[in-house]
XYZ file of N, CA and C in Angstrom:
702
model
N -10.023 5.694 -2.960
C -8.723 6.253 -2.574
C -8.784 6.772 -1.140
N -7.657 6.700 -0.472
C -7.583 7.110 0.928
C -6.504 8.173 1.085
N -6.639 8.956 2.146
C -5.747 10.072 2.390
C -4.594 9.668 3.299
N -3.381 10.016 2.885
C -2.198 9.739 3.705
C -2.030 10.854 4.730
N -1.976 10.454 6.004
C -1.784 11.420 7.085
C -0.303 11.693 7.338
N 0.527 10.662 7.219
C 1.966 10.823 7.389
C 2.671 9.649 6.735
N 3.951 9.837 6.439
C 4.774 8.784 5.828
C 6.203 9.024 6.291
N 6.511 8.538 7.478
C 7.756 8.890 8.162
C 8.896 7.931 7.832
N 10.069 8.502 7.638
C 11.285 7.690 7.550
C 11.714 7.344 8.975
N 11.724 6.061 9.303
C 12.065 5.611 10.652
C 13.569 5.437 10.797
N 14.184 4.817 9.839
C 15.642 4.676 9.760
C 15.966 4.344 8.312
N 17.193 4.015 8.014
C 17.614 3.782 6.629
C 16.754 2.709 5.961
N 15.948 3.124 4.964
C 15.155 2.186 4.182
C 13.856 1.749 4.813
N 13.531 2.216 6.015
C 12.334 1.789 6.737
C 11.387 2.982 6.895
N 10.112 2.770 6.519
C 9.127 3.846 6.567
C 7.855 3.378 7.274
N 7.161 4.338 7.899
C 5.892 4.081 8.561
C 4.849 5.023 7.972
N 3.866 4.438 7.293
C 2.808 5.215 6.648
C 1.527 5.131 7.466
N 0.891 6.276 7.675
C -0.384 6.352 8.367
C -1.442 6.833 7.387
N -2.533 6.072 7.276
C -3.591 6.350 6.314
C -4.905 6.541 7.060
N -5.644 7.548 6.670
C -6.908 7.868 7.324
C -7.975 6.846 6.964
N -8.739 6.416 7.972
C -9.825 5.468 7.730
C -10.026 4.566 8.922
N -11.230 3.977 9.043
C -11.571 3.171 10.215
C -11.107 1.713 10.080
N -11.414 1.051 8.955
C -10.986 -0.333 8.675
C -11.317 -1.264 9.855
N -12.554 -1.213 10.319
C -12.951 -1.956 11.517
C -12.850 -3.459 11.346
N -12.916 -3.949 10.105
C -12.908 -5.389 9.874
C -11.514 -5.994 9.883
N -10.479 -5.178 9.936
C -9.106 -5.685 9.871
C -8.755 -6.498 11.098
N -8.083 -7.636 10.879
C -7.693 -8.537 11.956
C -6.170 -8.684 12.001
N -5.679 -9.138 13.152
C -4.237 -9.275 13.333
C -3.653 -10.252 12.314
N -2.536 -9.834 11.713
C -1.838 -10.684 10.758
C -2.309 -10.549 9.326
N -3.353 -9.752 9.070
C -3.795 -9.553 7.693
C -2.948 -8.477 7.002
N -3.220 -8.265 5.713
C -2.451 -7.294 4.932
C -3.377 -6.562 3.974
N -2.854 -5.494 3.390
C -3.529 -4.752 2.337
C -2.630 -4.731 1.102
N -3.245 -4.585 -0.063
C -2.509 -4.306 -1.284
C -2.512 -2.794 -1.472
N -1.310 -2.186 -1.539
C -1.154 -0.738 -1.640
C -0.708 -0.360 -3.049
N -1.295 0.752 -3.523
C -0.936 1.229 -4.866
C -1.123 2.741 -4.920
N -0.138 3.451 -5.467
C -0.209 4.905 -5.577
C 0.315 5.366 -6.929
N 0.134 4.540 -7.951
C 0.613 4.857 -9.303
C -0.389 4.307 -10.306
N -0.285 4.771 -11.534
C -1.258 4.403 -12.567
C -0.879 3.100 -13.274
N 0.225 3.100 -13.989
C 0.546 1.986 -14.877
C 1.718 1.127 -14.402
N 2.819 1.766 -14.065
C 4.017 1.015 -13.696
C 4.492 1.455 -12.312
N 4.933 0.474 -11.510
C 4.986 -0.957 -11.813
C 3.594 -1.575 -11.910
N 3.528 -2.727 -12.542
C 2.246 -3.362 -12.840
C 1.503 -3.770 -11.577
N 2.227 -4.293 -10.593
C 1.586 -4.906 -9.429
C 1.517 -3.957 -8.243
N 0.428 -4.086 -7.467
C 0.341 -3.417 -6.175
C 1.286 -4.113 -5.204
N 1.479 -3.517 -4.030
C 2.422 -4.068 -3.058
C 1.683 -4.546 -1.808
N 1.896 -5.819 -1.409
C 1.251 -6.329 -0.192
C 2.021 -5.867 1.048
N 1.326 -5.189 1.971
C 1.955 -4.662 3.179
C 1.109 -5.049 4.383
N 1.754 -5.586 5.421
C 1.054 -6.016 6.630
C 0.517 -4.826 7.409
N -0.509 -5.090 8.199
C -1.028 -4.086 9.128
C -0.079 -3.994 10.315
N 0.520 -2.825 10.497
C 1.392 -2.615 11.654
C 0.583 -2.206 12.876
N -0.355 -1.305 12.670
C -1.175 -0.838 13.783
C -2.479 -0.292 13.217
N -3.498 -0.261 14.074
C -4.795 0.277 13.668
C -5.445 0.942 14.866
N -5.927 2.163 14.660
C -6.710 2.881 15.652
C -8.090 3.148 15.066
N -8.941 3.859 15.811
C -10.331 4.007 15.357
C -10.449 4.858 14.098
N -9.447 5.704 13.810
C -9.561 6.588 12.649
C -8.387 6.517 11.684
N -7.493 5.566 11.882
C -6.383 5.425 10.938
C -5.753 4.039 11.038
N -4.988 3.716 10.012
C -4.264 2.442 9.955
C -2.821 2.751 9.576
N -1.883 1.896 10.025
C -0.465 2.141 9.764
C 0.178 0.929 9.099
N 1.112 1.234 8.192
C 1.862 0.218 7.471
C 3.353 0.493 7.639
N 4.074 -0.495 8.142
C 5.526 -0.410 8.276
C 6.133 -1.193 7.109
N 7.021 -0.565 6.344
C 7.551 -1.234 5.162
C 9.011 -0.855 4.930
N 9.654 -1.699 4.139
C 11.065 -1.518 3.793
C 11.182 -1.300 2.293
N 12.007 -0.344 1.896
C 12.240 -0.128 0.461
C 12.997 -1.334 -0.100
N 12.341 -2.026 -1.036
C 12.946 -3.226 -1.601
C 12.887 -3.249 -3.121
N 12.324 -2.208 -3.731
C 12.195 -2.177 -5.176
C 11.466 -0.920 -5.594
N 11.052 -0.874 -6.860
C 10.449 0.337 -7.406
C 9.136 0.685 -6.706
N 8.303 -0.302 -6.444
C 7.021 -0.028 -5.818
C 7.155 0.601 -4.444
N 7.993 0.034 -3.602
C 8.171 0.591 -2.266
C 8.924 1.919 -2.303
N 9.764 2.140 -3.323
C 10.388 3.461 -3.482
C 9.334 4.521 -3.788
N 8.359 4.167 -4.604
C 7.268 5.099 -4.889
C 6.423 5.359 -3.649
N 6.186 4.325 -2.848
C 5.441 4.519 -1.606
C 6.185 5.470 -0.678
N 7.499 5.304 -0.589
C 8.300 6.138 0.322
C 8.304 7.604 -0.097
N 8.026 7.880 -1.359
C 8.035 9.262 -1.843
C 6.725 9.995 -1.583
N 5.707 9.282 -1.107
C 4.411 9.909 -0.866
C 4.477 10.840 0.338
N 3.631 11.853 0.308
C 3.624 12.883 1.352
C 2.223 13.011 1.955
N 2.116 13.614 3.151
C 0.791 13.859 3.738
C -0.111 14.610 2.762
N -1.350 14.149 2.656
C -2.290 14.742 1.708
C -2.371 14.018 0.392
N -1.376 13.190 0.073
C -1.437 12.384 -1.138
C -2.493 11.287 -0.973
N -2.943 10.766 -2.102
C -3.939 9.692 -2.092
C -3.282 8.350 -2.361
N -3.880 7.297 -1.796
C -3.370 5.948 -2.006
C -4.543 4.985 -2.127
N -4.379 3.999 -2.977
C -5.394 2.967 -3.150
C -5.068 1.804 -2.218
N -6.044 1.390 -1.413
C -5.896 0.253 -0.516
C -6.929 -0.808 -0.866
N -6.489 -2.047 -1.006
C -7.394 -3.175 -1.202
C -7.202 -4.128 -0.036
N -8.259 -4.342 0.733
C -8.140 -5.223 1.884
C -9.138 -4.877 2.955
N -9.022 -5.506 4.115
C -7.933 -6.418 4.503
C -8.050 -7.766 3.814
N -6.887 -8.385 3.601
C -6.804 -9.636 2.864
C -6.085 -10.695 3.692
N -6.344 -11.953 3.333
C -5.600 -13.065 3.905
C -6.154 -13.578 5.222
N -5.625 -14.718 5.626
C -5.908 -15.311 6.929
C -4.761 -14.965 7.858
N -5.059 -14.195 8.891
C -4.032 -13.747 9.812
C -3.792 -14.727 10.940
N -3.246 -14.215 12.035
C -2.971 -15.047 13.192
C -4.268 -15.490 13.852
N -4.320 -16.722 14.355
C -5.560 -17.223 14.953
C -5.763 -16.688 16.361
N -7.004 -16.723 16.807
C -7.307 -16.459 18.210
C -6.856 -17.678 19.012
N -6.057 -17.462 20.025
C -5.470 -18.573 20.772
C -5.676 -18.375 22.268
N -5.526 -19.464 22.991
C -5.565 -19.452 24.443
C -4.197 -19.892 24.954
N -3.842 -19.454 26.137
C -2.588 -19.888 26.739
C -1.480 -18.881 26.541
N -0.327 -19.195 27.103
C 0.809 -18.285 27.066
C 1.360 -18.198 25.638
N 1.578 -16.971 25.181
C 1.939 -16.737 23.782
C 3.173 -15.850 23.693
N 4.030 -16.162 22.732
C 5.199 -15.331 22.427
C 5.109 -14.853 20.989
N 5.545 -13.613 20.764
C 5.675 -13.058 19.423
C 7.153 -12.875 19.124
N 7.581 -13.311 17.940
C 8.984 -13.216 17.547
C 9.068 -12.516 16.208
N 9.792 -11.400 16.170
C 9.952 -10.657 14.930
C 11.411 -10.449 14.600
N 11.766 -10.646 13.339
C 13.127 -10.421 12.884
C 13.169 -9.326 11.838
N 13.830 -8.194 12.146
C 13.934 -7.096 11.187
C 12.571 -6.548 10.824
N 12.327 -6.365 9.524
C 11.042 -5.837 9.073
C 9.917 -6.817 9.387
N 10.265 -8.016 9.829
C 9.271 -8.992 10.275
C 8.512 -8.563 11.518
N 8.919 -7.452 12.151
C 8.130 -6.936 13.266
C 6.824 -6.321 12.760
N 6.699 -6.106 11.444
C 5.595 -5.327 10.889
C 4.205 -5.815 11.303
N 3.892 -7.107 11.271
C 2.534 -7.501 11.644
C 2.328 -7.733 13.139
N 3.347 -7.492 13.951
C 3.291 -7.949 15.350
C 2.759 -6.926 16.343
N 2.821 -5.631 16.044
C 2.311 -4.667 17.017
C 0.793 -4.770 17.149
N 0.082 -4.723 16.042
C -1.377 -4.851 16.107
C -1.771 -6.206 16.684
N -0.980 -7.236 16.375
C -1.226 -8.556 16.950
C -1.074 -8.515 18.468
N -0.015 -7.894 18.954
C 0.218 -7.817 20.401
C -0.931 -7.122 21.108
N -1.522 -6.129 20.466
C -2.616 -5.383 21.075
C -3.879 -6.227 21.215
N -3.992 -7.289 20.408
C -5.173 -8.146 20.459
C -5.018 -9.299 21.443
N -3.820 -9.493 21.964
C -3.540 -10.601 22.867
C -3.409 -10.094 24.304
N -3.359 -11.033 25.232
C -3.262 -10.703 26.657
C -1.798 -10.717 27.089
N -1.118 -9.589 26.885
C 0.251 -9.388 27.331
C 1.185 -10.542 26.945
N 1.433 -10.736 25.660
C 2.392 -11.766 25.247
C 3.819 -11.357 25.590
N 4.725 -12.325 25.624
C 6.152 -12.016 25.634
C 6.550 -11.703 24.191
N 7.365 -10.669 24.011
C 7.709 -10.211 22.663
C 9.225 -10.196 22.510
N 9.702 -10.835 21.457
C 11.126 -10.917 21.150
C 11.357 -10.292 19.777
N 12.167 -9.239 19.736
C 12.434 -8.527 18.494
C 13.929 -8.530 18.208
N 14.304 -8.976 17.019
C 15.715 -9.059 16.657
C 16.034 -8.215 15.442
N 17.209 -7.584 15.464
C 17.656 -6.719 14.375
C 19.134 -6.991 14.113
N 19.541 -6.814 12.870
C 20.940 -7.051 12.526
C 21.856 -5.918 12.977
N 21.435 -4.661 12.747
C 22.328 -3.541 13.037
C 21.690 -2.461 13.899
N 20.429 -2.167 13.693
C 19.782 -1.046 14.373
C 18.336 -1.411 14.680
N 17.920 -1.219 15.918
C 16.532 -1.479 16.281
C 15.672 -0.262 15.955
N 14.378 -0.494 15.801
C 13.457 0.609 15.538
C 12.053 0.249 16.022
N 11.366 1.252 16.518
C 9.971 1.187 16.960
C 9.728 0.180 18.082
N 10.768 -0.215 18.775
C 10.575 -1.196 19.858
C 9.759 -0.608 21.005
N 9.851 0.712 21.209
C 9.115 1.328 22.312
C 7.607 1.213 22.117
N 7.166 1.077 20.878
C 5.736 0.951 20.607
C 5.160 -0.342 21.167
N 6.015 -1.353 21.352
C 5.565 -2.654 21.840
C 5.477 -2.716 23.367
N 6.163 -1.824 24.051
C 6.298 -1.920 25.505
C 4.966 -1.990 26.255
N 3.961 -1.167 25.908
C 2.711 -1.210 26.681
C 1.941 -2.525 26.564
N 2.260 -3.321 25.561
C 1.471 -4.517 25.272
C 2.213 -5.811 25.580
N 3.399 -5.701 26.147
C 4.248 -6.874 26.384
C 4.319 -7.204 27.866
N 4.223 -8.488 28.174
C 4.559 -8.947 29.514
C 6.060 -8.817 29.726
N 6.817 -9.253 28.724
C 8.270 -9.100 28.700
C 8.682 -8.752 27.284
N 9.533 -7.752 27.146
C 10.024 -7.348 25.835
C 11.530 -7.548 25.795
N 11.981 -8.367 24.845
C 13.400 -8.644 24.658
C 13.805 -8.129 23.282
N 14.803 -7.269 23.241
C 15.312 -6.722 21.979
C 16.763 -7.145 21.825
N 17.078 -7.712 20.677
C 18.446 -8.174 20.417
C 18.945 -7.575 19.119
N 20.148 -7.025 19.153
C 20.797 -6.500 17.956
C 22.010 -7.369 17.644
N 22.000 -8.002 16.484
C 23.053 -8.942 16.125
C 22.737 -10.333 16.633
N 23.229 -11.343 15.947
C 22.960 -12.713 16.347
C 21.523 -13.097 16.050
N 21.032 -14.102 16.768
C 19.676 -14.590 16.559
C 18.831 -14.364 17.796
N 17.671 -13.750 17.619
C 16.767 -13.526 18.750
C 16.247 -14.847 19.312
N 16.327 -15.911 18.515
C 15.876 -17.219 18.995
C 16.750 -17.738 20.124
N 17.979 -17.227 20.227
C 18.866 -17.663 21.306
C 18.364 -17.214 22.672
N 17.425 -16.280 22.703
C 16.974 -15.679 23.949
C 15.705 -16.302 24.517
N 15.190 -17.369 23.897
C 13.930 -17.907 24.409
C 13.880 -19.414 24.387
N 13.006 -19.920 25.246
C 12.728 -21.352 25.381
C 11.294 -21.573 24.934
N 11.110 -22.179 23.769
C 9.767 -22.330 23.221
C 8.865 -23.193 24.091
N 9.448 -24.050 24.905
C 8.630 -24.932 25.734
C 7.836 -24.166 26.793
N 8.147 -22.897 26.998
C 7.418 -22.068 27.962
C 6.066 -21.614 27.422
N 5.824 -21.841 26.128
C 4.658 -21.243 25.491
C 3.755 -22.292 24.845
N 2.458 -21.990 24.881
C 1.501 -22.796 24.129
C 1.480 -22.386 22.661
N 1.719 -21.099 22.401
C 1.640 -20.570 21.036
C 2.799 -19.607 20.793
N 3.331 -19.657 19.576
C 4.382 -18.732 19.169
C 4.038 -18.225 17.777
N 4.010 -16.897 17.631
C 3.784 -16.262 16.336
C 5.112 -15.680 15.855
N 5.509 -16.029 14.627
C 6.827 -15.636 14.131
C 6.704 -14.971 12.769
N 7.459 -13.887 12.581
C 7.584 -13.265 11.262
C 9.003 -12.728 11.118
N 9.642 -13.049 10.008
C 11.018 -12.616 9.792
C 11.626 -13.372 8.630
N 12.952 -13.411 8.552
C 13.613 -14.148 7.472
C 13.222 -15.624 7.467
N 13.195 -16.215 6.281
C 12.804 -17.628 6.171
C 13.661 -18.530 7.048
N 14.979 -18.267 7.086
C 15.863 -19.098 7.902
C 15.508 -19.045 9.373
N 15.125 -17.876 9.858
C 14.731 -17.736 11.257
C 13.441 -18.487 11.536
N 12.484 -18.402 10.625
C 11.213 -19.092 10.833
C 11.396 -20.607 10.766
N 12.259 -21.059 9.859
C 12.553 -22.496 9.800
C 13.202 -22.948 11.101
N 14.127 -22.153 11.645
C 14.787 -22.505 12.897
C 13.782 -22.587 14.035
N 12.814 -21.682 14.075
C 11.782 -21.725 15.111
C 10.943 -22.992 14.973
N 10.637 -23.368 13.736
C 9.883 -24.601 13.509
C 10.656 -25.813 14.005
N 11.962 -25.845 13.767
C 12.787 -26.966 14.225
C 12.876 -26.992 15.750
N 12.962 -25.820 16.371
C 13.030 -25.745 17.831
C 11.770 -26.302 18.490
N 10.639 -26.220 17.788
C 9.369 -26.654 18.364
C 9.099 -28.144 18.178
N 9.939 -28.813 17.415
C 9.722 -30.248 17.191
C 9.787 -31.015 18.508
N 8.792 -31.846 18.729
C 8.725 -32.620 19.959
C 8.078 -31.897 21.119
N 7.739 -30.629 20.919
C 7.070 -29.854 21.960
C 5.569 -29.772 21.674
N 4.811 -29.370 22.676
C 3.385 -29.123 22.483
C 3.112 -27.720 21.953
N 4.145 -26.939 21.793
C 4.023 -25.558 21.334
C 3.587 -25.501 19.876
N 2.570 -24.682 19.603
C 2.135 -24.441 18.233
C 2.844 -23.194 17.705
N 3.573 -23.340 16.605
C 4.289 -22.221 16.001
C 3.569 -21.814 14.717
N 3.198 -20.547 14.653
C 2.548 -19.988 13.472
C 3.498 -18.990 12.827
N 3.677 -19.105 11.509
C 4.602 -18.224 10.799
C 3.831 -17.372 9.800
N 4.240 -16.119 9.679
C 3.663 -15.210 8.694
C 4.648 -15.083 7.542
N 4.262 -15.576 6.362
C 5.162 -15.653 5.220
C 4.969 -14.464 4.284
N 6.053 -14.069 3.660
C 6.029 -12.998 2.675
C 6.368 -13.579 1.316
N 5.548 -13.246 0.319
C 5.795 -13.672 -1.059
C 5.424 -12.542 -2.009
N 6.106 -12.496 -3.145
C 5.686 -11.561 -4.191
C 4.289 -11.957 -4.657
N 3.384 -10.970 -4.727
C 1.995 -11.249 -5.096
C 1.616 -10.481 -6.348
N 0.637 -11.048 -7.084
C 0.087 -10.362 -8.247
C -1.301 -9.829 -7.943
N -2.236 -10.724 -7.591
C -3.620 -10.296 -7.413
C -3.980 -10.024 -5.956
N -3.457 -10.830 -5.043
C -3.781 -10.684 -3.631
C -5.085 -11.338 -3.215
N -5.816 -11.939 -4.161
C -7.134 -12.491 -3.841
C -7.276 -13.949 -4.264
N -6.167 -14.616 -4.590
C -6.208 -16.038 -4.893
C -6.542 -16.403 -6.324
N -6.564 -15.426 -7.227
C -6.922 -15.704 -8.616
C -5.759 -16.261 -9.434
N -4.550 -16.150 -8.902
C -3.375 -16.669 -9.603
C -2.528 -17.474 -8.603
N -1.408 -17.965 -9.060
C -0.560 -18.794 -8.199
C 0.833 -18.191 -8.012
N 0.952 -16.876 -8.187
C 2.253 -16.229 -8.063
C 2.839 -16.416 -6.671
N 1.988 -16.394 -5.639
C 2.480 -16.432 -4.256
C 2.392 -17.827 -3.638
N 2.401 -18.872 -4.439
C 2.273 -20.228 -3.910
C 3.489 -20.628 -3.088
N 3.221 -21.431 -2.056
C 4.282 -22.078 -1.291
C 4.036 -23.580 -1.290
N 5.066 -24.341 -0.966
C 4.948 -25.786 -0.882
C 4.617 -26.177 0.547
N 3.468 -26.822 0.708
C 2.982 -27.218 2.022
C 2.867 -28.736 2.083
N 2.604 -29.258 3.258
C 2.514 -30.712 3.405
C 1.342 -31.302 2.639
N 0.324 -30.477 2.342
C -0.816 -30.978 1.578
C -0.870 -30.374 0.174
N 0.294 -29.974 -0.343
C 0.369 -29.441 -1.696
C 0.670 -27.962 -1.713
N 0.445 -27.327 -2.853
C 0.693 -25.901 -2.980
C -0.423 -25.096 -2.327
N -0.035 -24.072 -1.587
C -0.988 -23.178 -0.938
C -0.662 -21.740 -1.342
N -1.680 -20.895 -1.346
C -1.511 -19.496 -1.728
C -1.331 -18.643 -0.475
N -0.249 -17.865 -0.460
C 0.014 -17.007 0.694
C -1.071 -15.951 0.845
N -1.627 -15.464 -0.260
C -2.576 -14.349 -0.185
C -3.913 -14.748 0.422
N -4.377 -15.974 0.190
C -5.698 -16.373 0.683
C -5.629 -17.485 1.725
N -4.768 -18.479 1.532
C -4.607 -19.521 2.550
C -3.810 -18.985 3.731
N -2.896 -18.062 3.468
C -2.071 -17.416 4.482
C -2.453 -15.957 4.578
N -1.509 -15.117 4.976
C -0.057 -15.357 5.038
C 0.413 -16.178 6.236
N -0.522 -16.497 7.167
C -0.112 -17.229 8.369
C -0.385 -18.718 8.186
N 0.632 -19.528 8.484
C 0.527 -20.980 8.405
C 1.115 -21.600 9.657
N 0.662 -22.797 9.986
C 1.353 -23.577 11.009
C 2.739 -23.934 10.474
N 3.759 -23.687 11.272
C 5.134 -23.915 10.808
C 5.366 -25.365 10.420
N 4.717 -26.280 11.117
C 4.928 -27.703 10.848
C 4.369 -28.120 9.487
N 3.519 -27.286 8.877
C 2.928 -27.621 7.588
C 3.741 -27.109 6.401
N 4.711 -26.240 6.666
C 5.501 -25.653 5.587
C 6.690 -26.549 5.256
N 6.919 -26.801 3.990
C 8.106 -27.544 3.553
C 9.250 -26.549 3.399
N 9.995 -26.372 4.482
C 10.979 -25.296 4.559
C 12.116 -25.448 3.568
N 12.559 -26.657 3.320
C 13.672 -26.840 2.370
C 13.272 -26.389 0.985
N 12.029 -26.633 0.595
C 11.550 -26.195 -0.708
C 11.490 -24.683 -0.788
N 11.055 -24.020 0.295
C 10.935 -22.569 0.295
C 12.314 -21.910 0.287
N 13.244 -22.450 1.048
C 14.570 -21.843 1.136
C 15.390 -22.054 -0.132
N 14.993 -22.994 -0.968
C 15.731 -23.241 -2.202
C 15.298 -22.328 -3.337
N 14.203 -21.569 -3.125
C 13.683 -20.708 -4.196
C 14.564 -19.509 -4.413
């Protein structure tokens, strides 16, 4: 069990939890399974690494059900169970890189930005932006858009690599924009998980080479390998 240092309400339904601990092995784009209850709900909750310092780790999350409501009720000094880091995160890349986050999809991108050499960062929100100032020190250029699509603000051909996290429709659109380009687009997918370690198929997605598990094969995949129509029909 780990000690919660803070659990701040950032805006309506959005919380930032800080947990004490070093977690030196954590890499950009990975996640932890969080749990702070005994029996119900049955499953732990997979939450991306938002940020990590030498003595603490942070998780940015949105209330979406009973589990995240219980997480939001935790206070400094409470204990929480963390399992991780888990999954295959964003790859180490060379060349000009852009990060694109939509809504709560910004969650895995701050720690990622800190590991890269001043990427361009594009953050989109439907109604209200949050925590954008945290990205400023690590961005070559920071673009924040409220309303519409943040994809309207960039030309993917300017980049060798693009890391995207957000709504499925936005990630599919980014994949389509990259067709015919040399740009590699990597997407971080979110799925309901049971085990988090690949022992079941709850978090499977349809890929070009068959079913893949988001928890162990991902959560990061090459966008060109994802069968987007199958995912959007679920």
